[in-house]
Amino acid sequence: MKVFKEILFKAVTYFAAIFSILALFGIILTLFMEGIPMFQEVSLREFLFSSAWYPTNEHQSFGALALFFGSLAVTIGALVIAVPIGLGTAVYISEIAGSRTKEIIKPMIELLAGIPSVVYGLFGMAFLAPFLIRNIGIDSGLNIFTASIVLGIMIIPIISSMSEDALSTVPRALREASYGLGATRWETITRVVIPSAKTGIIGSFVLGFGRAIGETMVVIMVAGGAAQIPSSVFDPVRPLTTSIAVEMAETVLGSIHFHSLFALAIMLFIITFITNLFTELFLFKKVK
Amino acid sequence: MNKRKLQEIVGVNFLRLGVIFTAFFLISFLYIIFSKGGSVLSWTFFTDFPREGMTTGGIYPAIVGTLYLTILSILIALPLGVFTAIYMVHLAKPYWLMRIVRIAVNTLAGVPSIIYGLFGLTLFVRIMQLEVSLISGALTLAILALPVIINASEEAIRSVPRSFREGSLALGATERQTIMRVIVPTALPNILTGAIISIGRVAGETAPIMFTAATFYSRMLPTSINHEVMALPYHIYALMTEGSKPDQQVPIAYGTAVVLLLLVMFVSATAIIIRYKIRKSRKW
């Protein structure tokens, strides 16, 4: 009986461990199972290099390029905002703030990280967009610019907390040596601390990129939704995630359009998979 | 004043500015949501069903739906997560399997939530024919929460001192007894903290439940796991993108956001308090 219990315990433990692998394979399998059928009617070439996304026209076309650029535009915009602020906050917390200030800033960042994305979307759509129309004289507030601001704020906590982890692994002795040589705080930060934590910091940017490009609710609500390759930051775009989420509700199960949305998801999965791989590599280096 | 000193002052204040911006944003963000949403909050907002195409009435079914979805998904994910963590820390054999599990967990953590939605739609809704239902949504959210719970549980279990395990084994306890009666109970408060944090995360997810569980409007509360449910985050999205009376819908969306934020904050505050208490009472 006792032996049986031991074996059962081990079996349950192994099953749980293997479950994550199964879940990941399940995700990959379902994406490909439902995505591949699209390529019976749409060439890979059209899908990757055409920017004409007209899934519901009489002459359907499924070019994902504009959607890809839509995702890229808002993600890069978000990084432009989140990288300086996120890294700045991390450096401030780890190098300058006293323990009292730290105790205020850290929960603040945690609070920011805990706000659901749909609430950010609501804020962008119902407040920020009209606010920008009134104040900077644009016709529509739902565009790359607004989406980048909201997405950027959303990924500040990711960048700042991971950069801070990286900064905290820099040995104290390096800082002390730098101060000992007469360097100022700014010189120590920019020439000693940040260069030594470089890999972890870049890892945090990559992670922020992955999070922003996969974000759905904010871009549905704030990016505007027009499937076009943008020519200005005030153009509306339609990121991959928007197409998947919005059109899935409208399409017929099993149609080419339905399969094409899974093909978009494959594209998104590959992008985030590569970003993940990069983060892993950076983190692994850090540990070494 | 020389150049180096100037650089120091400008640089440090630039960093300070970043922090001040973040704080300013957070405060104005919360102020806007709470001030615009506060006006619709009333007792009936919490206890009433939506009325007249969601232009008036309350959000009771959405609150209930979110609670059901969240609790059910954590109940599914927690045992799986804890056992995976036990495997990672104490069994960890064979080595190659542990590496693969680790890679799988990290990869899952980075998969966008909309892809979980597609997966749930394909596997639970269509292949397993669970339809758009509470259970399909909860299963989807459980898989989404799994990496967070595994990582938190692993950290919790790893932080139990080695001597606990050695002492127990030396007294003749088996590996199972040691883990289930000594290590897991010791790590439990930290494991629960991790679980609570993931509750906050799961409660706010929209994309995974869009095609697996959520409905725009429901006349009744779900009485079985096979019913579709309303949920707070999806309700906000629906109010903002559907319907024809934005003037009346937007304030309700703000009100719903306040309820969702309060729920999430309450949950994280609980986690923080538990964490604080553990740190204080720890004797090793």
PDB file of C-alpha atoms in Angstrom, chain A residues 2 5-6 9, chain B residues 86 160 164-165 168 172-188:
ATOM      1  CA  LYS A   2       2.738   2.365   0.984  1.00  0.00           C
ATOM      2  CA  LYS A   5       1.086   5.565  -2.719  1.00  0.00           C
ATOM      3  CA  GLU A   6       4.671   6.467  -3.515  1.00  0.00           C
ATOM      4  CA  PHE A   9       2.528  10.359  -6.044  1.00  0.00           C
TER       5      PHE A   9
ATOM      6  CA  ILE B  86       7.399  19.804  -6.805  1.00  0.00           C
ATOM      7  CA  VAL B 160      11.993  25.820   2.248  1.00  0.00           C
ATOM      8  CA  PHE B 164      13.547  20.401   6.727  1.00  0.00           C
ATOM      9  CA  ARG B 165      13.737  17.798   4.018  1.00  0.00           C
ATOM     10  CA  SER B 168      12.131  14.451   7.686  1.00  0.00           C
ATOM     11  CA  GLY B 172      12.279   7.624   8.170  1.00  0.00           C
ATOM     12  CA  ALA B 173       9.586   9.462   6.224  1.00  0.00           C
ATOM     13  CA  THR B 174       9.268   8.570   2.574  1.00  0.00           C
ATOM     14  CA  GLU B 175       9.814  11.092  -0.167  1.00  0.00           C
ATOM     15  CA  ARG B 176       6.047  11.538  -0.638  1.00  0.00           C
ATOM     16  CA  GLN B 177       5.460  12.045   3.096  1.00  0.00           C
ATOM     17  CA  THR B 178       8.307  14.530   3.293  1.00  0.00           C
ATOM     18  CA  ILE B 179       7.038  16.568   0.395  1.00  0.00           C
ATOM     19  CA  MET B 180       3.328  16.461   1.187  1.00  0.00           C
ATOM     20  CA  ARG B 181       3.509  16.822   4.968  1.00  0.00           C
ATOM     21  CA  VAL B 182       6.593  18.935   5.522  1.00  0.00           C
ATOM     22  CA  ILE B 183       7.651  20.841   2.448  1.00  0.00           C
ATOM     23  CA  VAL B 184       4.327  21.792   0.840  1.00  0.00           C
ATOM     24  CA  PRO B 185       2.684  22.896   4.131  1.00  0.00           C
ATOM     25  CA  THR B 186       5.730  25.037   4.930  1.00  0.00           C
ATOM     26  CA  ALA B 187       5.667  26.593   1.476  1.00  0.00           C
ATOM     27  CA  LEU B 188       1.872  26.908   1.386  1.00  0.00           C
TER      28      LEU B 188
END
